[in-house]
């Protein structure tokens, strides 16, 4: 459960810590605003992907399904700074598919937590394997990390790409190639 009072106290301390005056005009409502915003940014803490992924449809086809360019916004757990970008998800149905909006919702739920990009990529892939029982899943996340670009560790605009492969995608490099070809379309 998100404890907004704790967040408020922490933000006030943070402001003091950087040498600010939490009571001054521009800052006096900031702890409260941040607490409410965190309720939204971290709403994934209290959401479960088994809800959207329960809404499956039966299909005969076992042609690859690809949903690309799903936007996401997450928070890096090492620096509490945003990282954001796009998710591309492919899977090979074995009797079950899920609505495209449910894939986006799955990404959103995992993004609305403290994350590291690699783990989030794997979580999305594992959730699809579990709930759709497909022949295989491949997930690619590309993201810009503010903890890197704002500090000048890397150039602004540089992206981190992470990949998770499961099932047939793991066993068959040709399928991975097919996925990347489809991404370039
Ligand atoms: Zn970071």
PDB file of C-alpha atoms and ligand atoms in Angstrom:
ATOM      1  CA  UNK A   1       0.000   0.000   0.000  1.00  0.00           C
ATOM      2  CA  UNK A   2       1.391   3.427  -0.922  1.00  0.00           C
ATOM      3  CA  UNK A   3       1.838   5.558   2.217  1.00  0.00           C
ATOM      4  CA  UNK A   4       1.445   9.152   1.096  1.00  0.00           C
ATOM      5  CA  UNK A   5       2.308  10.574   4.526  1.00  0.00           C
ATOM      6  CA  UNK A   6       5.690   8.864   4.483  1.00  0.00           C
ATOM      7  CA  UNK A   7       6.383  10.153   0.993  1.00  0.00           C
ATOM      8  CA  UNK A   8       5.498  13.700   2.065  1.00  0.00           C
ATOM      9  CA  UNK A   9       7.876  13.531   5.029  1.00  0.00           C
ATOM     10  CA  UNK A  10      10.629  12.121   2.847  1.00  0.00           C
ATOM     11  CA  UNK A  11      10.261  14.836   0.200  1.00  0.00           C
ATOM     12  CA  UNK A  12      10.404  17.510   2.882  1.00  0.00           C
ATOM     13  CA  UNK A  13      13.646  15.991   4.195  1.00  0.00           C
ATOM     14  CA  UNK A  14      14.986  15.762   0.659  1.00  0.00           C
ATOM     15  CA  UNK A  15      14.317  19.463   0.135  1.00  0.00           C
ATOM     16  CA  UNK A  16      16.123  20.277   3.379  1.00  0.00           C
ATOM     17  CA  UNK A  17      18.915  17.952   2.382  1.00  0.00           C
ATOM     18  CA  UNK A  18      19.685  19.851  -0.813  1.00  0.00           C
ATOM     19  CA  UNK A  19      19.677  23.117   1.136  1.00  0.00           C
ATOM     20  CA  UNK A  20      16.203  24.308   0.227  1.00  0.00           C
ATOM     21  CA  UNK A  21      13.558  25.850   2.461  1.00  0.00           C
ATOM     22  CA  UNK A  22      10.512  23.543   2.295  1.00  0.00           C
ATOM     23  CA  UNK A  23       8.316  26.325   3.693  1.00  0.00           C
ATOM     24  CA  UNK A  24       8.935  28.859   0.955  1.00  0.00           C
ATOM     25  CA  UNK A  25       6.047  29.746  -1.357  1.00  0.00           C
ATOM     26  CA  UNK A  26       7.010  27.630  -4.381  1.00  0.00           C
ATOM     27  CA  UNK A  27       7.812  24.537  -2.313  1.00  0.00           C
ATOM     28  CA  UNK A  28       5.222  24.432   0.430  1.00  0.00           C
ATOM     29  CA  UNK A  29       2.841  22.195  -1.533  1.00  0.00           C
ATOM     30  CA  UNK A  30       5.573  20.194  -3.236  1.00  0.00           C
ATOM     31  CA  UNK A  31       5.692  17.258  -0.773  1.00  0.00           C
ATOM     32  CA  UNK A  32       1.944  16.832  -1.137  1.00  0.00           C
ATOM     33  CA  UNK A  33       2.076  17.109  -4.937  1.00  0.00           C
ATOM     34  CA  UNK A  34       4.916  14.585  -5.186  1.00  0.00           C
ATOM     35  CA  UNK A  35       3.090  12.162  -2.871  1.00  0.00           C
ATOM     36  CA  UNK A  36      -0.034  12.272  -5.033  1.00  0.00           C
ATOM     37  CA  UNK A  37       2.003  11.966  -8.230  1.00  0.00           C
ATOM     38  CA  UNK A  38       3.866   8.935  -6.853  1.00  0.00           C
ATOM     39  CA  UNK A  39       0.508   7.316  -6.221  1.00  0.00           C
ATOM     40  CA  UNK A  40       0.040   7.388  -9.979  1.00  0.00           C
ATOM     41  CA  UNK A  41       3.620   6.711 -11.084  1.00  0.00           C
ATOM     42  CA  UNK A  42       3.835   3.639  -8.839  1.00  0.00           C
ATOM     43  CA  UNK A  43       0.257   2.430  -9.324  1.00  0.00           C
ATOM     44  CA  UNK A  44       1.724  -0.783 -10.751  1.00  0.00           C
ATOM     45  CA  UNK A  45       2.712  -1.796  -7.194  1.00  0.00           C
ATOM     46  CA  UNK A  46      -0.944  -2.522  -6.564  1.00  0.00           C
ATOM     47  CA  UNK A  47      -1.903  -3.887  -9.982  1.00  0.00           C
ATOM     48  CA  UNK A  48      -1.650  -7.442 -11.251  1.00  0.00           C
ATOM     49  CA  UNK A  49      -1.029  -8.397 -14.891  1.00  0.00           C
ATOM     50  CA  UNK A  50      -3.126 -11.522 -14.465  1.00  0.00           C
ATOM     51  CA  UNK A  51      -6.180  -9.241 -14.765  1.00  0.00           C
ATOM     52  CA  UNK A  52      -5.582  -7.910 -18.321  1.00  0.00           C
ATOM     53  CA  UNK A  53      -3.973 -11.200 -19.411  1.00  0.00           C
ATOM     54  CA  UNK A  54      -7.003 -13.224 -18.328  1.00  0.00           C
ATOM     55  CA  UNK A  55      -9.000 -11.841 -21.263  1.00  0.00           C
ATOM     56  CA  UNK A  56      -7.844 -14.302 -23.919  1.00  0.00           C
ATOM     57  CA  UNK A  57      -9.427 -15.290 -27.239  1.00  0.00           C
ATOM     58  CA  UNK A  58      -9.166 -18.617 -29.000  1.00  0.00           C
ATOM     59  CA  UNK A  59      -7.464 -18.694 -32.395  1.00  0.00           C
ATOM     60  CA  UNK A  60      -6.458 -21.340 -34.915  1.00  0.00           C
ATOM     61  CA  UNK A  61      -3.556 -19.383 -36.346  1.00  0.00           C
ATOM     62  CA  UNK A  62      -0.028 -19.747 -35.075  1.00  0.00           C
ATOM     63  CA  UNK A  63       1.349 -16.802 -37.048  1.00  0.00           C
ATOM     64  CA  UNK A  64       3.563 -14.421 -35.105  1.00  0.00           C
ATOM     65  CA  UNK A  65       1.754 -11.527 -33.454  1.00  0.00           C
ATOM     66  CA  UNK A  66       3.793  -8.346 -33.142  1.00  0.00           C
ATOM     67  CA  UNK A  67       2.805  -5.243 -31.242  1.00  0.00           C
ATOM     68  CA  UNK A  68       5.425  -2.549 -31.681  1.00  0.00           C
ATOM     69  CA  UNK A  69       6.079   0.945 -30.331  1.00  0.00           C
ATOM     70  CA  UNK A  70       4.172   0.583 -27.062  1.00  0.00           C
ATOM     71  CA  UNK A  71       5.223   3.695 -25.137  1.00  0.00           C
ATOM     72  CA  UNK A  72       6.170   3.323 -21.475  1.00  0.00           C
ATOM     73  CA  UNK A  73       7.441   5.445 -18.583  1.00  0.00           C
ATOM     74  CA  UNK A  74       9.186   3.853 -15.648  1.00  0.00           C
ATOM     75  CA  UNK A  75      11.477   4.743 -12.735  1.00  0.00           C
ATOM     76  CA  UNK A  76      15.019   3.432 -12.320  1.00  0.00           C
ATOM     77  CA  UNK A  77      15.396   1.811  -8.915  1.00  0.00           C
ATOM     78  CA  UNK A  78      19.056   2.761  -8.623  1.00  0.00           C
ATOM     79  CA  UNK A  79      18.544   6.516  -8.950  1.00  0.00           C
ATOM     80  CA  UNK A  80      14.781   7.132  -8.648  1.00  0.00           C
ATOM     81  CA  UNK A  81      14.926   8.813 -12.032  1.00  0.00           C
ATOM     82  CA  UNK A  82      12.704   8.159 -15.051  1.00  0.00           C
ATOM     83  CA  UNK A  83      13.563   5.926 -17.931  1.00  0.00           C
ATOM     84  CA  UNK A  84      11.163   5.787 -20.830  1.00  0.00           C
ATOM     85  CA  UNK A  85      10.842   4.546 -24.346  1.00  0.00           C
ATOM     86  CA  UNK A  86       9.110   1.883 -26.370  1.00  0.00           C
ATOM     87  CA  UNK A  87       8.328  -1.769 -25.957  1.00  0.00           C
ATOM     88  CA  UNK A  88       8.016  -4.220 -28.852  1.00  0.00           C
ATOM     89  CA  UNK A  89       6.386  -7.551 -28.121  1.00  0.00           C
ATOM     90  CA  UNK A  90       6.035 -10.605 -30.330  1.00  0.00           C
ATOM     91  CA  UNK A  91       4.608 -14.024 -29.584  1.00  0.00           C
ATOM     92  CA  UNK A  92       3.584 -17.148 -31.418  1.00  0.00           C
ATOM     93  CA  UNK A  93       0.077 -18.139 -30.330  1.00  0.00           C
ATOM     94  CA  UNK A  94      -0.804 -21.720 -29.565  1.00  0.00           C
ATOM     95  CA  UNK A  95      -4.553 -21.385 -29.412  1.00  0.00           C
ATOM     96  CA  UNK A  96      -4.715 -18.202 -27.327  1.00  0.00           C
ATOM     97  CA  UNK A  97      -4.282 -14.514 -28.104  1.00  0.00           C
ATOM     98  CA  UNK A  98      -4.936 -11.431 -26.059  1.00  0.00           C
ATOM     99  CA  UNK A  99      -6.282  -8.029 -27.127  1.00  0.00           C
ATOM    100  CA  UNK A 100      -3.570  -5.583 -28.163  1.00  0.00           C
ATOM    101  CA  UNK A 101      -4.577  -3.077 -25.495  1.00  0.00           C
ATOM    102  CA  UNK A 102      -3.933  -5.785 -22.895  1.00  0.00           C
ATOM    103  CA  UNK A 103      -0.316  -6.040 -24.019  1.00  0.00           C
ATOM    104  CA  UNK A 104       0.024  -2.279 -23.522  1.00  0.00           C
ATOM    105  CA  UNK A 105      -1.624  -2.592 -20.109  1.00  0.00           C
ATOM    106  CA  UNK A 106       0.824  -5.343 -19.118  1.00  0.00           C
ATOM    107  CA  UNK A 107       3.761  -3.089 -20.045  1.00  0.00           C
ATOM    108  CA  UNK A 108       2.178  -0.230 -18.101  1.00  0.00           C
ATOM    109  CA  UNK A 109       1.726  -2.288 -14.939  1.00  0.00           C
ATOM    110  CA  UNK A 110       5.358  -3.426 -14.882  1.00  0.00           C
ATOM    111  CA  UNK A 111       6.550   0.096 -15.751  1.00  0.00           C
ATOM    112  CA  UNK A 112       4.648   1.696 -12.864  1.00  0.00           C
ATOM    113  CA  UNK A 113       7.089   0.321 -10.281  1.00  0.00           C
ATOM    114  CA  UNK A 114      10.711   0.856  -9.385  1.00  0.00           C
ATOM    115  CA  UNK A 115      12.470  -1.045 -12.126  1.00  0.00           C
ATOM    116  CA  UNK A 116      15.600  -1.942 -13.928  1.00  0.00           C
ATOM    117  CA  UNK A 117      15.074  -2.227 -17.655  1.00  0.00           C
ATOM    118  CA  UNK A 118      16.431  -5.773 -18.020  1.00  0.00           C
ATOM    119  CA  UNK A 119      14.167  -7.130 -15.286  1.00  0.00           C
ATOM    120  CA  UNK A 120      11.102  -5.406 -16.707  1.00  0.00           C
ATOM    121  CA  UNK A 121      11.848  -6.929 -20.124  1.00  0.00           C
ATOM    122  CA  UNK A 122      11.990 -10.406 -18.601  1.00  0.00           C
ATOM    123  CA  UNK A 123       8.867  -9.882 -16.500  1.00  0.00           C
ATOM    124  CA  UNK A 124       6.809  -8.983 -19.570  1.00  0.00           C
ATOM    125  CA  UNK A 125       8.077 -12.054 -21.432  1.00  0.00           C
ATOM    126  CA  UNK A 126       7.457 -14.374 -18.460  1.00  0.00           C
ATOM    127  CA  UNK A 127       3.936 -13.024 -17.883  1.00  0.00           C
ATOM    128  CA  UNK A 128       3.002 -13.730 -21.499  1.00  0.00           C
ATOM    129  CA  UNK A 129       4.497 -17.236 -21.337  1.00  0.00           C
ATOM    130  CA  UNK A 130       2.516 -17.938 -18.179  1.00  0.00           C
ATOM    131  CA  UNK A 131      -0.865 -16.552 -19.191  1.00  0.00           C
ATOM    132  CA  UNK A 132      -0.992 -17.213 -22.961  1.00  0.00           C
ATOM    133  CA  UNK A 133       1.128 -20.378 -23.050  1.00  0.00           C
ATOM    134  CA  UNK A 134       2.407 -19.436 -26.528  1.00  0.00           C
ATOM    135  CA  UNK A 135       5.051 -21.204 -28.591  1.00  0.00           C
ATOM    136  CA  UNK A 136       7.444 -18.389 -27.758  1.00  0.00           C
ATOM    137  CA  UNK A 137       7.781 -14.764 -26.751  1.00  0.00           C
ATOM    138  CA  UNK A 138      10.230 -12.030 -27.613  1.00  0.00           C
ATOM    139  CA  UNK A 139      10.297  -8.636 -25.937  1.00  0.00           C
ATOM    140  CA  UNK A 140      12.535  -5.702 -26.846  1.00  0.00           C
ATOM    141  CA  UNK A 141      12.633  -2.524 -24.777  1.00  0.00           C
ATOM    142  CA  UNK A 142      14.454   0.595 -25.927  1.00  0.00           C
ATOM    143  CA  UNK A 143      14.703   3.405 -23.434  1.00  0.00           C
ATOM    144  CA  UNK A 144      16.430   6.615 -22.518  1.00  0.00           C
ATOM    145  CA  UNK A 145      17.573   6.732 -18.890  1.00  0.00           C
ATOM    146  CA  UNK A 146      17.535  10.159 -17.309  1.00  0.00           C
ATOM    147  CA  UNK A 147      20.029   8.988 -14.666  1.00  0.00           C
ATOM    148  CA  UNK A 148      22.530   8.626 -17.519  1.00  0.00           C
ATOM    149  CA  UNK A 149      21.636  11.420 -19.913  1.00  0.00           C
ATOM    150  CA  UNK A 150      21.052  14.142 -17.276  1.00  0.00           C
ATOM    151  CA  UNK A 151      24.382  13.454 -15.635  1.00  0.00           C
ATOM    152  CA  UNK A 152      26.221  13.408 -18.925  1.00  0.00           C
ATOM    153  CA  UNK A 153      27.394   9.832 -18.478  1.00  0.00           C
ATOM    154  CA  UNK A 154      25.962   9.200 -21.915  1.00  0.00           C
ATOM    155  CA  UNK A 155      24.860  11.554 -24.625  1.00  0.00           C
ATOM    156  CA  UNK A 156      21.230  12.707 -24.514  1.00  0.00           C
ATOM    157  CA  UNK A 157      19.092  10.649 -26.832  1.00  0.00           C
ATOM    158  CA  UNK A 158      21.210   7.531 -26.439  1.00  0.00           C
ATOM    159  CA  UNK A 159      19.089   4.480 -25.814  1.00  0.00           C
ATOM    160  CA  UNK A 160      19.523   1.279 -23.908  1.00  0.00           C
ATOM    161  CA  UNK A 161      18.126  -1.796 -25.638  1.00  0.00           C
ATOM    162  CA  UNK A 162      17.196  -4.933 -23.717  1.00  0.00           C
ATOM    163  CA  UNK A 163      15.912  -8.197 -25.108  1.00  0.00           C
ATOM    164  CA  UNK A 164      14.150 -11.201 -23.597  1.00  0.00           C
ATOM    165  CA  UNK A 165      13.495 -14.375 -25.583  1.00  0.00           C
ATOM    166  CA  UNK A 166      11.502 -17.393 -24.470  1.00  0.00           C
ATOM    167  CA  UNK A 167      10.449 -20.684 -26.042  1.00  0.00           C
ATOM    168  CA  UNK A 168      10.708 -20.897 -29.834  1.00  0.00           C
ATOM    169  CA  UNK A 169      12.465 -17.510 -30.059  1.00  0.00           C
ATOM    170  CA  UNK A 170      15.178 -18.827 -27.796  1.00  0.00           C
ATOM    171  CA  UNK A 171      15.613 -22.014 -29.781  1.00  0.00           C
ATOM    172  CA  UNK A 172      15.353 -20.543 -33.265  1.00  0.00           C
ATOM    173  CA  UNK A 173      17.539 -17.542 -34.211  1.00  0.00           C
ATOM    174  CA  UNK A 174      15.619 -17.309 -37.515  1.00  0.00           C
ATOM    175  CA  UNK A 175      12.550 -16.228 -35.554  1.00  0.00           C
ATOM    176  CA  UNK A 176      14.541 -13.484 -33.847  1.00  0.00           C
ATOM    177  CA  UNK A 177      15.685 -12.329 -37.285  1.00  0.00           C
ATOM    178  CA  UNK A 178      12.085 -12.327 -38.444  1.00  0.00           C
ATOM    179  CA  UNK A 179      11.119 -10.189 -35.445  1.00  0.00           C
ATOM    180  CA  UNK A 180      13.844  -7.621 -36.149  1.00  0.00           C
ATOM    181  CA  UNK A 181      12.903  -7.531 -39.853  1.00  0.00           C
ATOM    182  CA  UNK A 182       9.297  -6.805 -38.884  1.00  0.00           C
ATOM    183  CA  UNK A 183      10.451  -4.051 -36.509  1.00  0.00           C
ATOM    184  CA  UNK A 184      12.227  -2.310 -39.369  1.00  0.00           C
ATOM    185  CA  UNK A 185       9.083  -2.133 -41.515  1.00  0.00           C
TER     186      UNK A 185
HETATM  187 ZN1  LIG B   1      19.521   4.777 -12.948  1.00  0.00          ZN
END
